[in-house]
């Protein structure tokens, strides 16, 4: 097999893998900054726990992706500065994100993250990169379920049109 045999970590990354890992690192850095701001706006303690879990996950992804990039001679985007803690009461009501808005945004982000992880898994020829993003996919799935359950429990979920009345089946 030549260059693509042996330890996957010794194999070169192809351009798609390089860009996907770089992009994942960049998106995770933006997520940390954004979710730190959401923490300042969130009032619900369960929502704050999920935000903390999302921040921890993003920081782990940053560390792993940046290590992978550095090991392959590729520079990553610099980390954004930490956001200061702010009391919820200090944010004017009109400028504040509400808990349902935050929950909807993190649900959408998590959903998009699942699609991105699937894409990286599908394009990877290095098993270690595919496995890394499979791990992220699994974690994002679990976090997505928690967000959905929280949104349902708190009454924040706005469902799409539901089919309540089902048409009768015709017997021919």
mmCIF file with all atom_site columns, C-alpha atoms in Angstrom:
data_model
loop_
_atom_site.group_PDB
_atom_site.id
_atom_site.type_symbol
_atom_site.label_atom_id
_atom_site.label_alt_id
_atom_site.label_comp_id
_atom_site.label_asym_id
_atom_site.label_entity_id
_atom_site.label_seq_id
_atom_site.pdbx_PDB_ins_code
_atom_site.Cartn_x
_atom_site.Cartn_y
_atom_site.Cartn_z
_atom_site.occupancy
_atom_site.B_iso_or_equiv
_atom_site.pdbx_formal_charge
_atom_site.auth_seq_id
_atom_site.auth_comp_id
_atom_site.auth_asym_id
_atom_site.auth_atom_id
_atom_site.pdbx_PDB_model_num
ATOM 1   C CA . UNK A 1 1   ? 0.000   0.000  0.000  1.00 0.00 ? 1   UNK A CA 1
ATOM 2   C CA . UNK A 1 2   ? 2.965   2.318  0.356  1.00 0.00 ? 2   UNK A CA 1
ATOM 3   C CA . UNK A 1 3   ? 2.426   5.758  1.878  1.00 0.00 ? 3   UNK A CA 1
ATOM 4   C CA . UNK A 1 4   ? -1.036  4.869  3.244  1.00 0.00 ? 4   UNK A CA 1
ATOM 5   C CA . UNK A 1 5   ? -0.010  1.793  5.212  1.00 0.00 ? 5   UNK A CA 1
ATOM 6   C CA . UNK A 1 6   ? 0.946   1.362  8.813  1.00 0.00 ? 6   UNK A CA 1
ATOM 7   C CA . UNK A 1 7   ? 0.115   3.805  11.590 1.00 0.00 ? 7   UNK A CA 1
ATOM 8   C CA . UNK A 1 8   ? -2.550  6.298  10.380 1.00 0.00 ? 8   UNK A CA 1
ATOM 9   C CA . UNK A 1 9   ? -0.842  9.064  12.387 1.00 0.00 ? 9   UNK A CA 1
ATOM 10  C CA . UNK A 1 10  ? 2.191   8.671  10.130 1.00 0.00 ? 10  UNK A CA 1
ATOM 11  C CA . UNK A 1 11  ? 0.094   9.075  6.980  1.00 0.00 ? 11  UNK A CA 1
ATOM 12  C CA . UNK A 1 12  ? -0.218  12.517 5.381  1.00 0.00 ? 12  UNK A CA 1
ATOM 13  C CA . UNK A 1 13  ? -3.531  14.348 5.687  1.00 0.00 ? 13  UNK A CA 1
ATOM 14  C CA . UNK A 1 14  ? -5.258  15.126 2.404  1.00 0.00 ? 14  UNK A CA 1
ATOM 15  C CA . UNK A 1 15  ? -6.494  18.649 1.710  1.00 0.00 ? 15  UNK A CA 1
ATOM 16  C CA . UNK A 1 16  ? -10.083 17.836 2.682  1.00 0.00 ? 16  UNK A CA 1
ATOM 17  C CA . UNK A 1 17  ? -8.992  16.465 6.040  1.00 0.00 ? 17  UNK A CA 1
ATOM 18  C CA . UNK A 1 18  ? -6.740  19.463 6.643  1.00 0.00 ? 18  UNK A CA 1
ATOM 19  C CA . UNK A 1 19  ? -9.509  21.945 5.916  1.00 0.00 ? 19  UNK A CA 1
ATOM 20  C CA . UNK A 1 20  ? -12.117 20.002 7.905  1.00 0.00 ? 20  UNK A CA 1
ATOM 21  C CA . UNK A 1 21  ? -9.909  19.741 11.002 1.00 0.00 ? 21  UNK A CA 1
ATOM 22  C CA . UNK A 1 22  ? -8.923  23.421 10.688 1.00 0.00 ? 22  UNK A CA 1
ATOM 23  C CA . UNK A 1 23  ? -12.583 24.400 10.248 1.00 0.00 ? 23  UNK A CA 1
ATOM 24  C CA . UNK A 1 24  ? -13.671 22.274 13.231 1.00 0.00 ? 24  UNK A CA 1
ATOM 25  C CA . UNK A 1 25  ? -11.072 24.012 15.398 1.00 0.00 ? 25  UNK A CA 1
ATOM 26  C CA . UNK A 1 26  ? -12.177 27.438 14.180 1.00 0.00 ? 26  UNK A CA 1
ATOM 27  C CA . UNK A 1 27  ? -15.880 26.701 14.740 1.00 0.00 ? 27  UNK A CA 1
ATOM 28  C CA . UNK A 1 28  ? -15.176 25.300 18.219 1.00 0.00 ? 28  UNK A CA 1
ATOM 29  C CA . UNK A 1 29  ? -13.249 28.472 19.137 1.00 0.00 ? 29  UNK A CA 1
ATOM 30  C CA . UNK A 1 30  ? -16.220 30.566 18.045 1.00 0.00 ? 30  UNK A CA 1
ATOM 31  C CA . UNK A 1 31  ? -18.560 28.309 20.010 1.00 0.00 ? 31  UNK A CA 1
ATOM 32  C CA . UNK A 1 32  ? -16.560 28.763 23.223 1.00 0.00 ? 32  UNK A CA 1
ATOM 33  C CA . UNK A 1 33  ? -16.768 32.542 22.871 1.00 0.00 ? 33  UNK A CA 1
ATOM 34  C CA . UNK A 1 34  ? -20.464 32.517 21.966 1.00 0.00 ? 34  UNK A CA 1
ATOM 35  C CA . UNK A 1 35  ? -21.483 30.025 24.648 1.00 0.00 ? 35  UNK A CA 1
ATOM 36  C CA . UNK A 1 36  ? -19.575 31.975 27.304 1.00 0.00 ? 36  UNK A CA 1
ATOM 37  C CA . UNK A 1 37  ? -21.708 34.975 26.345 1.00 0.00 ? 37  UNK A CA 1
ATOM 38  C CA . UNK A 1 38  ? -24.854 32.807 26.472 1.00 0.00 ? 38  UNK A CA 1
ATOM 39  C CA . UNK A 1 39  ? -23.864 31.749 30.005 1.00 0.00 ? 39  UNK A CA 1
ATOM 40  C CA . UNK A 1 40  ? -24.082 35.411 31.016 1.00 0.00 ? 40  UNK A CA 1
ATOM 41  C CA . UNK A 1 41  ? -27.566 35.647 29.502 1.00 0.00 ? 41  UNK A CA 1
ATOM 42  C CA . UNK A 1 42  ? -28.972 32.318 30.688 1.00 0.00 ? 42  UNK A CA 1
ATOM 43  C CA . UNK A 1 43  ? -31.163 32.270 33.758 1.00 0.00 ? 43  UNK A CA 1
ATOM 44  C CA . UNK A 1 44  ? -32.113 28.584 33.865 1.00 0.00 ? 44  UNK A CA 1
ATOM 45  C CA . UNK A 1 45  ? -29.677 26.423 35.860 1.00 0.00 ? 45  UNK A CA 1
ATOM 46  C CA . UNK A 1 46  ? -30.232 23.342 33.658 1.00 0.00 ? 46  UNK A CA 1
ATOM 47  C CA . UNK A 1 47  ? -29.523 25.387 30.538 1.00 0.00 ? 47  UNK A CA 1
ATOM 48  C CA . UNK A 1 48  ? -26.319 26.661 32.165 1.00 0.00 ? 48  UNK A CA 1
ATOM 49  C CA . UNK A 1 49  ? -25.222 23.045 32.827 1.00 0.00 ? 49  UNK A CA 1
ATOM 50  C CA . UNK A 1 50  ? -25.698 22.214 29.149 1.00 0.00 ? 50  UNK A CA 1
ATOM 51  C CA . UNK A 1 51  ? -23.797 25.352 28.128 1.00 0.00 ? 51  UNK A CA 1
ATOM 52  C CA . UNK A 1 52  ? -20.938 24.327 30.439 1.00 0.00 ? 52  UNK A CA 1
ATOM 53  C CA . UNK A 1 53  ? -20.913 20.867 28.839 1.00 0.00 ? 53  UNK A CA 1
ATOM 54  C CA . UNK A 1 54  ? -20.888 22.394 25.347 1.00 0.00 ? 54  UNK A CA 1
ATOM 55  C CA . UNK A 1 55  ? -17.988 24.679 26.300 1.00 0.00 ? 55  UNK A CA 1
ATOM 56  C CA . UNK A 1 56  ? -16.036 21.748 27.765 1.00 0.00 ? 56  UNK A CA 1
ATOM 57  C CA . UNK A 1 57  ? -16.661 19.718 24.611 1.00 0.00 ? 57  UNK A CA 1
ATOM 58  C CA . UNK A 1 58  ? -15.601 22.592 22.356 1.00 0.00 ? 58  UNK A CA 1
ATOM 59  C CA . UNK A 1 59  ? -12.401 23.112 24.361 1.00 0.00 ? 59  UNK A CA 1
ATOM 60  C CA . UNK A 1 60  ? -11.560 19.423 24.038 1.00 0.00 ? 60  UNK A CA 1
ATOM 61  C CA . UNK A 1 61  ? -12.182 19.564 20.271 1.00 0.00 ? 61  UNK A CA 1
ATOM 62  C CA . UNK A 1 62  ? -9.933  22.626 20.010 1.00 0.00 ? 62  UNK A CA 1
ATOM 63  C CA . UNK A 1 63  ? -7.122  20.890 21.871 1.00 0.00 ? 63  UNK A CA 1
ATOM 64  C CA . UNK A 1 64  ? -7.348  17.703 19.809 1.00 0.00 ? 64  UNK A CA 1
ATOM 65  C CA . UNK A 1 65  ? -7.806  19.396 16.434 1.00 0.00 ? 65  UNK A CA 1
ATOM 66  C CA . UNK A 1 66  ? -5.040  21.940 17.063 1.00 0.00 ? 66  UNK A CA 1
ATOM 67  C CA . UNK A 1 67  ? -2.687  19.139 18.128 1.00 0.00 ? 67  UNK A CA 1
ATOM 68  C CA . UNK A 1 68  ? -3.494  17.256 14.934 1.00 0.00 ? 68  UNK A CA 1
ATOM 69  C CA . UNK A 1 69  ? -2.876  20.375 12.848 1.00 0.00 ? 69  UNK A CA 1
ATOM 70  C CA . UNK A 1 70  ? 0.363   21.256 14.630 1.00 0.00 ? 70  UNK A CA 1
ATOM 71  C CA . UNK A 1 71  ? 1.664   17.689 14.295 1.00 0.00 ? 71  UNK A CA 1
ATOM 72  C CA . UNK A 1 72  ? 1.115   18.036 10.550 1.00 0.00 ? 72  UNK A CA 1
ATOM 73  C CA . UNK A 1 73  ? 2.758   21.461 10.246 1.00 0.00 ? 73  UNK A CA 1
ATOM 74  C CA . UNK A 1 74  ? -0.436  23.491 9.870  1.00 0.00 ? 74  UNK A CA 1
ATOM 75  C CA . UNK A 1 75  ? -1.215  26.627 11.871 1.00 0.00 ? 75  UNK A CA 1
ATOM 76  C CA . UNK A 1 76  ? -4.625  27.009 13.477 1.00 0.00 ? 76  UNK A CA 1
ATOM 77  C CA . UNK A 1 77  ? -6.673  30.117 14.141 1.00 0.00 ? 77  UNK A CA 1
ATOM 78  C CA . UNK A 1 78  ? -5.804  31.821 17.459 1.00 0.00 ? 78  UNK A CA 1
ATOM 79  C CA . UNK A 1 79  ? -8.148  31.373 20.421 1.00 0.00 ? 79  UNK A CA 1
ATOM 80  C CA . UNK A 1 80  ? -10.486 34.264 21.205 1.00 0.00 ? 80  UNK A CA 1
ATOM 81  C CA . UNK A 1 81  ? -10.081 35.948 24.599 1.00 0.00 ? 81  UNK A CA 1
ATOM 82  C CA . UNK A 1 82  ? -12.160 34.589 27.491 1.00 0.00 ? 82  UNK A CA 1
ATOM 83  C CA . UNK A 1 83  ? -15.372 36.487 28.102 1.00 0.00 ? 83  UNK A CA 1
ATOM 84  C CA . UNK A 1 84  ? -15.783 38.099 31.492 1.00 0.00 ? 84  UNK A CA 1
ATOM 85  C CA . UNK A 1 85  ? -18.573 36.941 33.785 1.00 0.00 ? 85  UNK A CA 1
ATOM 86  C CA . UNK A 1 86  ? -21.551 39.282 33.975 1.00 0.00 ? 86  UNK A CA 1
ATOM 87  C CA . UNK A 1 87  ? -24.584 39.194 36.234 1.00 0.00 ? 87  UNK A CA 1
ATOM 88  C CA . UNK A 1 88  ? -27.825 38.550 34.364 1.00 0.00 ? 88  UNK A CA 1
ATOM 89  C CA . UNK A 1 89  ? -29.417 41.550 36.077 1.00 0.00 ? 89  UNK A CA 1
ATOM 90  C CA . UNK A 1 90  ? -26.740 43.845 34.596 1.00 0.00 ? 90  UNK A CA 1
ATOM 91  C CA . UNK A 1 91  ? -27.824 43.030 31.024 1.00 0.00 ? 91  UNK A CA 1
ATOM 92  C CA . UNK A 1 92  ? -30.700 45.255 29.881 1.00 0.00 ? 92  UNK A CA 1
ATOM 93  C CA . UNK A 1 93  ? -33.857 43.263 29.172 1.00 0.00 ? 93  UNK A CA 1
ATOM 94  C CA . UNK A 1 94  ? -34.023 44.410 25.547 1.00 0.00 ? 94  UNK A CA 1
ATOM 95  C CA . UNK A 1 95  ? -30.427 43.350 24.924 1.00 0.00 ? 95  UNK A CA 1
ATOM 96  C CA . UNK A 1 96  ? -30.717 39.986 26.677 1.00 0.00 ? 96  UNK A CA 1
ATOM 97  C CA . UNK A 1 97  ? -31.011 36.629 24.950 1.00 0.00 ? 97  UNK A CA 1
ATOM 98  C CA . UNK A 1 98  ? -33.871 34.649 26.486 1.00 0.00 ? 98  UNK A CA 1
ATOM 99  C CA . UNK A 1 99  ? -33.470 31.046 27.606 1.00 0.00 ? 99  UNK A CA 1
ATOM 100 C CA . UNK A 1 100 ? -35.712 29.717 24.777 1.00 0.00 ? 100 UNK A CA 1
ATOM 101 C CA . UNK A 1 101 ? -33.614 31.648 22.214 1.00 0.00 ? 101 UNK A CA 1
ATOM 102 C CA . UNK A 1 102 ? -30.392 30.213 23.638 1.00 0.00 ? 102 UNK A CA 1
ATOM 103 C CA . UNK A 1 103 ? -31.820 26.685 23.673 1.00 0.00 ? 103 UNK A CA 1
ATOM 104 C CA . UNK A 1 104 ? -32.957 26.987 20.044 1.00 0.00 ? 104 UNK A CA 1
ATOM 105 C CA . UNK A 1 105 ? -29.562 28.297 18.938 1.00 0.00 ? 105 UNK A CA 1
ATOM 106 C CA . UNK A 1 106 ? -27.532 25.617 20.690 1.00 0.00 ? 106 UNK A CA 1
ATOM 107 C CA . UNK A 1 107 ? -29.907 22.947 19.338 1.00 0.00 ? 107 UNK A CA 1
ATOM 108 C CA . UNK A 1 108 ? -29.333 24.240 15.803 1.00 0.00 ? 108 UNK A CA 1
ATOM 109 C CA . UNK A 1 109 ? -25.560 24.440 16.358 1.00 0.00 ? 109 UNK A CA 1
ATOM 110 C CA . UNK A 1 110 ? -25.488 20.882 17.669 1.00 0.00 ? 110 UNK A CA 1
ATOM 111 C CA . UNK A 1 111 ? -27.522 19.649 14.708 1.00 0.00 ? 111 UNK A CA 1
ATOM 112 C CA . UNK A 1 112 ? -25.151 21.318 12.261 1.00 0.00 ? 112 UNK A CA 1
ATOM 113 C CA . UNK A 1 113 ? -22.212 19.868 14.180 1.00 0.00 ? 113 UNK A CA 1
ATOM 114 C CA . UNK A 1 114 ? -23.594 16.367 13.630 1.00 0.00 ? 114 UNK A CA 1
ATOM 115 C CA . UNK A 1 115 ? -23.745 16.957 9.880  1.00 0.00 ? 115 UNK A CA 1
ATOM 116 C CA . UNK A 1 116 ? -20.200 18.375 9.837  1.00 0.00 ? 116 UNK A CA 1
ATOM 117 C CA . UNK A 1 117 ? -18.848 15.408 11.818 1.00 0.00 ? 117 UNK A CA 1
ATOM 118 C CA . UNK A 1 118 ? -20.561 12.979 9.440  1.00 0.00 ? 118 UNK A CA 1
ATOM 119 C CA . UNK A 1 119 ? -19.017 14.756 6.473  1.00 0.00 ? 119 UNK A CA 1
ATOM 120 C CA . UNK A 1 120 ? -15.500 14.554 7.944  1.00 0.00 ? 120 UNK A CA 1
ATOM 121 C CA . UNK A 1 121 ? -16.010 10.893 8.809  1.00 0.00 ? 121 UNK A CA 1
ATOM 122 C CA . UNK A 1 122 ? -17.085 10.181 5.235  1.00 0.00 ? 122 UNK A CA 1
ATOM 123 C CA . UNK A 1 123 ? -14.214 12.014 3.562  1.00 0.00 ? 123 UNK A CA 1
ATOM 124 C CA . UNK A 1 124 ? -11.425 10.789 5.830  1.00 0.00 ? 124 UNK A CA 1
ATOM 125 C CA . UNK A 1 125 ? -8.965  8.198  4.622  1.00 0.00 ? 125 UNK A CA 1
ATOM 126 C CA . UNK A 1 126 ? -7.006  8.364  7.868  1.00 0.00 ? 126 UNK A CA 1
ATOM 127 C CA . UNK A 1 127 ? -8.741  6.109  10.363 1.00 0.00 ? 127 UNK A CA 1
ATOM 128 C CA . UNK A 1 128 ? -7.669  8.236  13.335 1.00 0.00 ? 128 UNK A CA 1
ATOM 129 C CA . UNK A 1 129 ? -9.369  11.332 11.921 1.00 0.00 ? 129 UNK A CA 1
ATOM 130 C CA . UNK A 1 130 ? -12.557 9.434  11.077 1.00 0.00 ? 130 UNK A CA 1
ATOM 131 C CA . UNK A 1 131 ? -12.596 7.940  14.583 1.00 0.00 ? 131 UNK A CA 1
ATOM 132 C CA . UNK A 1 132 ? -11.964 11.349 16.186 1.00 0.00 ? 132 UNK A CA 1
ATOM 133 C CA . UNK A 1 133 ? -14.979 12.848 14.449 1.00 0.00 ? 133 UNK A CA 1
ATOM 134 C CA . UNK A 1 134 ? -17.071 9.750  15.205 1.00 0.00 ? 134 UNK A CA 1
ATOM 135 C CA . UNK A 1 135 ? -16.308 10.436 18.880 1.00 0.00 ? 135 UNK A CA 1
ATOM 136 C CA . UNK A 1 136 ? -17.388 14.072 18.456 1.00 0.00 ? 136 UNK A CA 1
ATOM 137 C CA . UNK A 1 137 ? -20.537 12.903 16.651 1.00 0.00 ? 137 UNK A CA 1
ATOM 138 C CA . UNK A 1 138 ? -21.467 10.610 19.522 1.00 0.00 ? 138 UNK A CA 1
ATOM 139 C CA . UNK A 1 139 ? -20.953 13.347 22.120 1.00 0.00 ? 139 UNK A CA 1
ATOM 140 C CA . UNK A 1 140 ? -22.929 15.884 20.076 1.00 0.00 ? 140 UNK A CA 1
ATOM 141 C CA . UNK A 1 141 ? -25.749 13.349 19.725 1.00 0.00 ? 141 UNK A CA 1
ATOM 142 C CA . UNK A 1 142 ? -25.945 12.921 23.502 1.00 0.00 ? 142 UNK A CA 1
ATOM 143 C CA . UNK A 1 143 ? -25.837 16.701 24.065 1.00 0.00 ? 143 UNK A CA 1
ATOM 144 C CA . UNK A 1 144 ? -28.500 17.196 21.392 1.00 0.00 ? 144 UNK A CA 1
ATOM 145 C CA . UNK A 1 145 ? -30.817 14.771 23.194 1.00 0.00 ? 145 UNK A CA 1
ATOM 146 C CA . UNK A 1 146 ? -30.289 16.685 26.460 1.00 0.00 ? 146 UNK A CA 1
ATOM 147 C CA . UNK A 1 147 ? -31.085 19.984 24.726 1.00 0.00 ? 147 UNK A CA 1
ATOM 148 C CA . UNK A 1 148 ? -34.236 18.503 23.170 1.00 0.00 ? 148 UNK A CA 1
ATOM 149 C CA . UNK A 1 149 ? -35.412 17.052 26.486 1.00 0.00 ? 149 UNK A CA 1
ATOM 150 C CA . UNK A 1 150 ? -34.759 20.358 28.260 1.00 0.00 ? 150 UNK A CA 1
ATOM 151 C CA . UNK A 1 151 ? -36.592 22.330 25.572 1.00 0.00 ? 151 UNK A CA 1
ATOM 152 C CA . UNK A 1 152 ? -39.607 20.023 25.791 1.00 0.00 ? 152 UNK A CA 1
ATOM 153 C CA . UNK A 1 153 ? -39.593 20.002 29.606 1.00 0.00 ? 153 UNK A CA 1
ATOM 154 C CA . UNK A 1 154 ? -39.424 23.817 29.845 1.00 0.00 ? 154 UNK A CA 1
ATOM 155 C CA . UNK A 1 155 ? -41.989 24.407 27.087 1.00 0.00 ? 155 UNK A CA 1
ATOM 156 C CA . UNK A 1 156 ? -39.416 26.134 24.864 1.00 0.00 ? 156 UNK A CA 1
ATOM 157 C CA . UNK A 1 157 ? -39.732 23.816 21.866 1.00 0.00 ? 157 UNK A CA 1
ATOM 158 C CA . UNK A 1 158 ? -41.768 25.192 18.993 1.00 0.00 ? 158 UNK A CA 1
ATOM 159 C CA . UNK A 1 159 ? -42.666 22.092 16.992 1.00 0.00 ? 159 UNK A CA 1
ATOM 160 C CA . UNK A 1 160 ? -43.176 22.070 13.247 1.00 0.00 ? 160 UNK A CA 1
ATOM 161 C CA . UNK A 1 161 ? -46.739 21.462 12.026 1.00 0.00 ? 161 UNK A CA 1
ATOM 162 C CA . UNK A 1 162 ? -47.936 18.210 13.546 1.00 0.00 ? 162 UNK A CA 1
ATOM 163 C CA . UNK A 1 163 ? -50.187 15.731 11.799 1.00 0.00 ? 163 UNK A CA 1
ATOM 164 C CA . UNK A 1 164 ? -52.884 15.260 14.398 1.00 0.00 ? 164 UNK A CA 1
ATOM 165 C CA . UNK A 1 165 ? -55.626 13.935 12.113 1.00 0.00 ? 165 UNK A CA 1
ATOM 166 C CA . UNK A 1 166 ? -54.573 11.063 9.958  1.00 0.00 ? 166 UNK A CA 1
ATOM 167 C CA . UNK A 1 167 ? -56.372 10.387 6.698  1.00 0.00 ? 167 UNK A CA 1
ATOM 168 C CA . UNK A 1 168 ? -58.352 7.176  6.644  1.00 0.00 ? 168 UNK A CA 1
ATOM 169 C CA . UNK A 1 169 ? -56.898 4.437  4.531  1.00 0.00 ? 169 UNK A CA 1
ATOM 170 C CA . UNK A 1 170 ? -58.990 3.297  1.631  1.00 0.00 ? 170 UNK A CA 1
ATOM 171 C CA . UNK A 1 171 ? -59.356 -0.421 1.112  1.00 0.00 ? 171 UNK A CA 1
ATOM 172 C CA . UNK A 1 172 ? -59.460 -1.331 -2.553 1.00 0.00 ? 172 UNK A CA 1
#
